[in-house]
Coordinates of N, CA and C in Angstrom, one line a residue:
X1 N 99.2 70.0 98.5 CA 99.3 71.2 99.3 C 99.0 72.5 98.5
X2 N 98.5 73.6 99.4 CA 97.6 74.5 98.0 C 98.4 75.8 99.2
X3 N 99.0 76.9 98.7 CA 99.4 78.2 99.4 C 98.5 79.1 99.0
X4 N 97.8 79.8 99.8 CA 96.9 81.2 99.2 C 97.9 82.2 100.3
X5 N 97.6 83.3 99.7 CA 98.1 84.4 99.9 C 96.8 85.3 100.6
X6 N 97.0 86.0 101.6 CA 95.8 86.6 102.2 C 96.0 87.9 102.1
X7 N 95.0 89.0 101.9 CA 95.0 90.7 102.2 C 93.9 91.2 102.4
X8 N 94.1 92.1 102.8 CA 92.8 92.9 102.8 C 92.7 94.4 102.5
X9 N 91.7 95.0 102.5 CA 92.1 96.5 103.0 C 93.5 97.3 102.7
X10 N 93.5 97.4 101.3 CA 94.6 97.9 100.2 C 94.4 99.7 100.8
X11 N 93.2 99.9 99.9 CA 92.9 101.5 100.2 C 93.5 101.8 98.9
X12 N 94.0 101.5 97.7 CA 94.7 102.1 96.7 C 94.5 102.9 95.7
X13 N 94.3 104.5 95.5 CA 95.3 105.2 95.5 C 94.9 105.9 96.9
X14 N 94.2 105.8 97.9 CA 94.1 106.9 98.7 C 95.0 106.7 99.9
X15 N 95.1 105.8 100.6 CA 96.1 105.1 101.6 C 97.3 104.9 101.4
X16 N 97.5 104.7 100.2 CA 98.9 104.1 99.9 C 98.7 104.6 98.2
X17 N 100.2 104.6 97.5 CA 99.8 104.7 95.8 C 100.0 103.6 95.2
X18 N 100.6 102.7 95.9 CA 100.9 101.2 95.4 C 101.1 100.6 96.4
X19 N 100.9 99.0 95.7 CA 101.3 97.9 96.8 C 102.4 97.9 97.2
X20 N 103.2 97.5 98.7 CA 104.2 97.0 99.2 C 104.9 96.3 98.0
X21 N 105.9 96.3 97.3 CA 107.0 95.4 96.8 C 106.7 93.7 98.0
X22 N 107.0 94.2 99.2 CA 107.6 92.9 99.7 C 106.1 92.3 99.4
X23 N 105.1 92.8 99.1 CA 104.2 92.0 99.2 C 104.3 91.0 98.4
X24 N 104.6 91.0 96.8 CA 105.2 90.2 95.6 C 106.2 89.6 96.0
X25 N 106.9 89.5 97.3 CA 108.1 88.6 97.2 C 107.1 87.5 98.0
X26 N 106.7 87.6 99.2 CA 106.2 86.7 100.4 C 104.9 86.4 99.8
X27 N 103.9 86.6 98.8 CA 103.1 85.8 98.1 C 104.1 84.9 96.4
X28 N 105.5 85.3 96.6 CA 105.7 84.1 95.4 C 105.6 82.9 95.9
X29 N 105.0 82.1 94.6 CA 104.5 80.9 94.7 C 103.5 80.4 95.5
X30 N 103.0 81.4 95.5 CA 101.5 81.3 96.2 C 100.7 80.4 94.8
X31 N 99.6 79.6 95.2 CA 98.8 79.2 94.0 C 97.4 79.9 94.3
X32 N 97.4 80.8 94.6 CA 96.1 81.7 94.6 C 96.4 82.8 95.7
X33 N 95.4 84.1 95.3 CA 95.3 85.0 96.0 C 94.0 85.7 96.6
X34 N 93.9 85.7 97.6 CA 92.6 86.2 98.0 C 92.3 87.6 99.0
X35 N 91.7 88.4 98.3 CA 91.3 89.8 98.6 C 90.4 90.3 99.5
X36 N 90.4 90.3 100.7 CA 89.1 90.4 101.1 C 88.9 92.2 101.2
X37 N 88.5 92.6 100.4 CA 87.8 93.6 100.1 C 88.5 95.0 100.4
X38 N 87.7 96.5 100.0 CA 88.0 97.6 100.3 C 89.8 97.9 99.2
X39 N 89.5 97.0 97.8 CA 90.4 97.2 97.1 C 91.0 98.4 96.5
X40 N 89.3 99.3 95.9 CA 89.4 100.7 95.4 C 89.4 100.2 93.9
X41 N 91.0 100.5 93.4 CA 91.2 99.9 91.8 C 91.3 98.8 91.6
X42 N 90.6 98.2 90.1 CA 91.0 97.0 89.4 C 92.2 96.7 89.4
X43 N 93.0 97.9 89.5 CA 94.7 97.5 89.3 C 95.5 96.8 89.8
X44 N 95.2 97.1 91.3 CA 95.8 96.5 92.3 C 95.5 94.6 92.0
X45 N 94.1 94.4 91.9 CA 94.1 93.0 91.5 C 94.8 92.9 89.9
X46 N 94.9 93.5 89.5 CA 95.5 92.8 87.9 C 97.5 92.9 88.3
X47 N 97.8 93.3 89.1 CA 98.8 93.6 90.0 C 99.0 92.2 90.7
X48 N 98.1 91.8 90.7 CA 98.7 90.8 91.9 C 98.1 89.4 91.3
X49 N 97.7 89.5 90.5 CA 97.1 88.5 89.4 C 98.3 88.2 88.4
X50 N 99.8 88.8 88.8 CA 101.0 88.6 87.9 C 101.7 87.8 88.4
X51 N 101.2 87.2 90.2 CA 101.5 86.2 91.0 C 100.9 85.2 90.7
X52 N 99.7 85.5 91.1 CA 98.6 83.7 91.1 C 97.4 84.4 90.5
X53 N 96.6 83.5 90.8 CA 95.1 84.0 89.9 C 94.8 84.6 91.2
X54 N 93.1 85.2 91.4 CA 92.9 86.4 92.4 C 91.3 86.2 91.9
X55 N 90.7 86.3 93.1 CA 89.6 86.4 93.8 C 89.3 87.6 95.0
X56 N 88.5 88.5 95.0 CA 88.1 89.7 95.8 C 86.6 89.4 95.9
X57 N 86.5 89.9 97.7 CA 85.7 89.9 97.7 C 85.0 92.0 98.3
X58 N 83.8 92.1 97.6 CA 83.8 93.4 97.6 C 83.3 94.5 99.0
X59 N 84.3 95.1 99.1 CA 84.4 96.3 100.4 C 83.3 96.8 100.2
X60 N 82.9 97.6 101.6 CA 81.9 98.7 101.3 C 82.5 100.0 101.2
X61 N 83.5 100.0 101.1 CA 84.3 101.3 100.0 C 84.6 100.8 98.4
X62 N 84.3 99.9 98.0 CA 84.3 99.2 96.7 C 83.5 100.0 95.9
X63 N 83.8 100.8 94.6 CA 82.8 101.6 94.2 C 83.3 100.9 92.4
X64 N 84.4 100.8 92.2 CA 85.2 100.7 90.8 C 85.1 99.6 90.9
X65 N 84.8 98.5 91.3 CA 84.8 96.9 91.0 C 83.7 96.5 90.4
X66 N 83.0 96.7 90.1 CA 81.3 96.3 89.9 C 81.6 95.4 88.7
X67 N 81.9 95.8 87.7 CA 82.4 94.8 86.6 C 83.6 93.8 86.3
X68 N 84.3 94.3 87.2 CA 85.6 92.9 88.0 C 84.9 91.4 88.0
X69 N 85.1 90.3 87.4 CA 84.6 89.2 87.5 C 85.1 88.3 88.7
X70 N 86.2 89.3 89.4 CA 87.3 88.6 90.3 C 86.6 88.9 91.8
X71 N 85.5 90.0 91.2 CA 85.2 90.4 93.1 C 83.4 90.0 92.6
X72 N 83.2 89.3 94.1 CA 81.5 89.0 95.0 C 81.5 89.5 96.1
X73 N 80.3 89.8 95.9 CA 80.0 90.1 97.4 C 80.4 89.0 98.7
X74 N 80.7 87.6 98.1 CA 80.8 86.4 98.8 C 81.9 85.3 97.9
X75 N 82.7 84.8 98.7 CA 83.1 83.4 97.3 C 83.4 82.7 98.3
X76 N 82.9 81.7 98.1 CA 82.6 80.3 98.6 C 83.8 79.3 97.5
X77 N 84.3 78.6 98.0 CA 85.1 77.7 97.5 C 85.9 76.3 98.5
X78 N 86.1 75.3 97.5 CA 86.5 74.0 98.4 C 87.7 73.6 97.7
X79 N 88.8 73.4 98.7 CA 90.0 73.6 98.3 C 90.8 72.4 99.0
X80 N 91.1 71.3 98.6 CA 92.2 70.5 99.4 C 91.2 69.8 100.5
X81 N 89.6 69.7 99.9 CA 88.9 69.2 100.9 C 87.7 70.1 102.1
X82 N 88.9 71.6 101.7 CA 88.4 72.1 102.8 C 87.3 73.3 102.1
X83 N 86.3 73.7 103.0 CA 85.9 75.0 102.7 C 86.1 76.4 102.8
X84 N 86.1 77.2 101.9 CA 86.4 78.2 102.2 C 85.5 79.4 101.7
X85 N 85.4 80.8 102.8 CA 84.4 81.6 102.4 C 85.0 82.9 102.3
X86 N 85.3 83.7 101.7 CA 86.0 85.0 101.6 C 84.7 86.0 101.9
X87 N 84.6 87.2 102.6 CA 84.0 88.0 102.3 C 84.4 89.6 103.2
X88 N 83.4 90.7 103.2 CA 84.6 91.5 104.0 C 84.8 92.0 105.3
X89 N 83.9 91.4 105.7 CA 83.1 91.9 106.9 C 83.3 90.7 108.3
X90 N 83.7 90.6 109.4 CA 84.0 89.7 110.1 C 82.7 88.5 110.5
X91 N 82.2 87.9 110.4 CA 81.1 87.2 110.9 C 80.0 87.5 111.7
X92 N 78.7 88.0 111.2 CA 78.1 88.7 112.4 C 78.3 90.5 112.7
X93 N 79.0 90.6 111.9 CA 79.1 92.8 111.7 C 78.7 92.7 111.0
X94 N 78.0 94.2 111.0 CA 77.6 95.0 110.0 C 76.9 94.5 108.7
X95 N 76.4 95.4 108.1 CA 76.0 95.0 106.7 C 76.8 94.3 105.5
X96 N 77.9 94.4 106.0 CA 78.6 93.6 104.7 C 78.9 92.5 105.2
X97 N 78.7 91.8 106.4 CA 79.1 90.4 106.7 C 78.0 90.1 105.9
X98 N 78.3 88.3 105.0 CA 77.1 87.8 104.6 C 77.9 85.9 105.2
X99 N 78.5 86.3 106.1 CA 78.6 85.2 107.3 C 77.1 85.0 108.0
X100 N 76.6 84.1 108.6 CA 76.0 83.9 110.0 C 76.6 84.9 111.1
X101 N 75.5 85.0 111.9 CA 75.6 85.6 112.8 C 77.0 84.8 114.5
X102 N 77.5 85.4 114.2 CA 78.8 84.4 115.3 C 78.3 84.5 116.6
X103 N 77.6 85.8 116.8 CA 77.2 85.9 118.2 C 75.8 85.0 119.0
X104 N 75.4 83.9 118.2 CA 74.2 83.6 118.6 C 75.0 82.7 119.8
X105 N 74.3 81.5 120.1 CA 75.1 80.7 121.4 C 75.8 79.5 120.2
X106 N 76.6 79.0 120.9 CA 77.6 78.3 119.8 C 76.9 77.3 119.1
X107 N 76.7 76.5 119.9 CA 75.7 75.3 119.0 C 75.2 75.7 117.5
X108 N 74.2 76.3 117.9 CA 73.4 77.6 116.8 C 74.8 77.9 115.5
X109 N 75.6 78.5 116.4 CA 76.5 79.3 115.1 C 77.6 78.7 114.5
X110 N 77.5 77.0 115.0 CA 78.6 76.1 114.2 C 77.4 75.5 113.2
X111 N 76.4 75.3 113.8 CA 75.5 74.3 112.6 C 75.3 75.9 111.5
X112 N 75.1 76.8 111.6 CA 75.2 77.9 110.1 C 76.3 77.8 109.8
X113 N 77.8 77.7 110.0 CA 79.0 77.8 110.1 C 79.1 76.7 108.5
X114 N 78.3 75.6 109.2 CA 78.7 74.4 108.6 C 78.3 74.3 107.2
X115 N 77.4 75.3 107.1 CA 76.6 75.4 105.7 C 77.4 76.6 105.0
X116 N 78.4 76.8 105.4 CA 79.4 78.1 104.8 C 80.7 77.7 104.7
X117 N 81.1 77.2 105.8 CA 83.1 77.4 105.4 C 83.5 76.3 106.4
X118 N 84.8 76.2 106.4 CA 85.6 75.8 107.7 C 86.5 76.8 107.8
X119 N 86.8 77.4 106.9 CA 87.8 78.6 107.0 C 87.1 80.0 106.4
X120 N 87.0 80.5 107.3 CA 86.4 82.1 107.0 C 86.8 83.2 106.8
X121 N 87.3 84.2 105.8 CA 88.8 84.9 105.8 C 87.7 86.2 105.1
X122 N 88.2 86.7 106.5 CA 87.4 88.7 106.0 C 88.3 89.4 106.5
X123 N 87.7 90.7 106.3 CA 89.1 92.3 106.7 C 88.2 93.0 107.3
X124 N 88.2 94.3 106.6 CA 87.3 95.3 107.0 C 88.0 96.3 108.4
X125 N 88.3 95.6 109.3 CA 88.6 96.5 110.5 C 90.0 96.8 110.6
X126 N 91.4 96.1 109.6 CA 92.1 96.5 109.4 C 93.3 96.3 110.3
X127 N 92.9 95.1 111.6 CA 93.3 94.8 112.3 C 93.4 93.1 111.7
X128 N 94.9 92.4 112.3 CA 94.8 90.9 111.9 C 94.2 90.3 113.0
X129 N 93.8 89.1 112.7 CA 92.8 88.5 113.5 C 93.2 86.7 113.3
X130 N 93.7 86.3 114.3 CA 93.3 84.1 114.1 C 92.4 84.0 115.1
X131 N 91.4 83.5 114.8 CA 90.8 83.0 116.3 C 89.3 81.6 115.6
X132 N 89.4 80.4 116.4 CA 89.1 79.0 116.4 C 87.7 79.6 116.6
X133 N 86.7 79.5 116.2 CA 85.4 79.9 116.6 C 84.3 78.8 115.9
X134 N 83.5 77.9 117.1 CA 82.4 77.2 116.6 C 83.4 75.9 115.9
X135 N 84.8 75.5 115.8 CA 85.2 74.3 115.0 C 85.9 75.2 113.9
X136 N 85.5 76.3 113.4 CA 86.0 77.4 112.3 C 87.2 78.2 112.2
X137 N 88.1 78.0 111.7 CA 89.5 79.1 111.8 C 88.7 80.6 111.0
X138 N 88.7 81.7 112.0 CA 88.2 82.6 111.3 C 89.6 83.4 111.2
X139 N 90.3 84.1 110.1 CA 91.5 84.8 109.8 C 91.0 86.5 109.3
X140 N 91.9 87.1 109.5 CA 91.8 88.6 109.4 C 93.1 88.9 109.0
X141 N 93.5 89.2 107.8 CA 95.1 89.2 107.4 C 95.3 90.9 107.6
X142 N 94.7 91.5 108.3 CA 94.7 92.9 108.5 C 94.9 93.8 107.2
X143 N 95.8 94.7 106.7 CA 95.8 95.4 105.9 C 97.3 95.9 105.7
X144 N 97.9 95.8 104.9 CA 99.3 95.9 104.0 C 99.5 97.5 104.4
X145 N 98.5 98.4 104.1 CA 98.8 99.8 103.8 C 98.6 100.8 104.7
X146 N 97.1 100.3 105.6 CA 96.7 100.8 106.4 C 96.2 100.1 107.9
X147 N 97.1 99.8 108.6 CA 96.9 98.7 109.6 C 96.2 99.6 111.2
X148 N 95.3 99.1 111.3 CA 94.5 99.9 112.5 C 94.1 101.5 112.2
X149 N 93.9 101.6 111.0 CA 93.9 103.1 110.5 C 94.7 104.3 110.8
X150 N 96.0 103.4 110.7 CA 97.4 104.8 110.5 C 98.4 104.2 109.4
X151 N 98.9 104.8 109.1 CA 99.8 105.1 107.6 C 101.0 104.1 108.2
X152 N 101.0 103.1 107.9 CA 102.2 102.2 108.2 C 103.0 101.1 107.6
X153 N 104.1 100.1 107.9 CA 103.9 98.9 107.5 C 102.9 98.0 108.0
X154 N 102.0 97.3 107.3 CA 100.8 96.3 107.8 C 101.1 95.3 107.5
X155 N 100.4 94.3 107.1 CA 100.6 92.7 107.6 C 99.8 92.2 106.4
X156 N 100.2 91.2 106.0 CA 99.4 90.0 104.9 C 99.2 88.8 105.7
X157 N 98.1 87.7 104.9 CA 98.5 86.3 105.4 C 98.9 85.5 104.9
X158 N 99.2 84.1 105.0 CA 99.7 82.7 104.5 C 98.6 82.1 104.9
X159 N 98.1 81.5 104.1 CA 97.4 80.1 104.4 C 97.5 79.0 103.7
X160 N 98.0 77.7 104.4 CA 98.7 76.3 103.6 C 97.6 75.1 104.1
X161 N 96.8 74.6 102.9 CA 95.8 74.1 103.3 C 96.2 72.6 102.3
X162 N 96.3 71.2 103.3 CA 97.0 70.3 103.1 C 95.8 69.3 102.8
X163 N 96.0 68.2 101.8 CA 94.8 67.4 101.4 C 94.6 66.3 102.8
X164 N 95.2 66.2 103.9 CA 94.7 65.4 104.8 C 93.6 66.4 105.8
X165 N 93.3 67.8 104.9 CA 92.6 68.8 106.2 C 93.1 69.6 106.7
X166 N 94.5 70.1 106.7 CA 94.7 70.5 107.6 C 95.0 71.9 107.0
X167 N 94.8 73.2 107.7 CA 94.5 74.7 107.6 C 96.1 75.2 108.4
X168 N 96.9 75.8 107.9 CA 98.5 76.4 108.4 C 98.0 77.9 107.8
X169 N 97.9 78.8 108.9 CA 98.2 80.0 108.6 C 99.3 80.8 109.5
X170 N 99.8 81.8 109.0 CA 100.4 83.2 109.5 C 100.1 84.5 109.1
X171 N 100.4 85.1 109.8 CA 100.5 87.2 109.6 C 101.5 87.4 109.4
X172 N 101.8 87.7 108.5 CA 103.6 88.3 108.2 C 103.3 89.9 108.6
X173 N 104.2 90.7 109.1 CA 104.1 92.0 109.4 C 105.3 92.4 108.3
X174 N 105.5 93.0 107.7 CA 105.5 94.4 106.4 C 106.8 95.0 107.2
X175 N 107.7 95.2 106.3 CA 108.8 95.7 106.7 C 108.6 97.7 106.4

């Protein structure tokens, strides 16, 4: 059994000046961390790299990551069987998706699906998101600092990915 820790959309120092505390309690023992973009500072990942290791993938407000080895434009990984694709952009938006297009007719957009993830985990809109699409759990762990773009408590995710296949996520909402 493998725990990742999900976020997105930090905004750090302009949104917020630091991470959530509770965020370090509800990713302990996480065995990995995953960023999906719009981080700002290196810090915040060397911050959260004091939990598990960390992977980002890069925002189009990303300007200070470029030499970060932690952030791509894309990270593809197989984990417990399963695949996984980090990036920041929802499937099918804008220029920074480097998903397949979701909106084609389904057939179409499970066979590209298949050549990319079973689990697809982007941010960007800052809103949380589960939804089954094409055979694919697409996740949106919304944003810790800035949740629907107002100054709040926001939300992380869990994801528990089990070696018989099987994909367990939640949204925790931020006290």
């Amino acid at each position: 059994m493998t725990r990742i820790g999900l976020l997105s959309d930090t905004h750090i120092p302009v949104d917020a000046r630091v991470l959530p505390a509770q965020i370090m309690e509800i990713f302990r023992g996480v065995d990995l961390i995953l960023h999906a973009g719009d981080i700002y500072l290196p810090s915040v990942l060397d911050e959260l790299e004091n939990i598990a290791p960390v992977l980002a993938a890069r925002g189009d407000d990303d300007f200070d990551v470029d030499d970060d080895g932690r952030v791509k434009d894309k990270h593809t990984l197989a984990i417990e069987g399963i695949s996984i694709s980090l990036s920041h952009t929802e499937p099918g938006l804008g220029p920074w998706s480097v998903f397949p297009d979701s909106r084609q007719e389904p057939g179409i957009a499970s066979y590209q699906y298949e050549q990319v993830a079973g689990v697809l985990i982007f941010g960007h809109s800052h809103m949380p998101k589960l939804e089954s699409r094409g055979g694919f759990l697409l996740i949106n762990p919304g944003s810790p600092t800035f949740p629907y773009y107002v100054h709040r408590a926001g939300t992380v995710g869990l994801l528990t990915l089990t070696s018989n296949g099987a994909a367990e996520v939640s949204i925790v909402q931020l006290q």
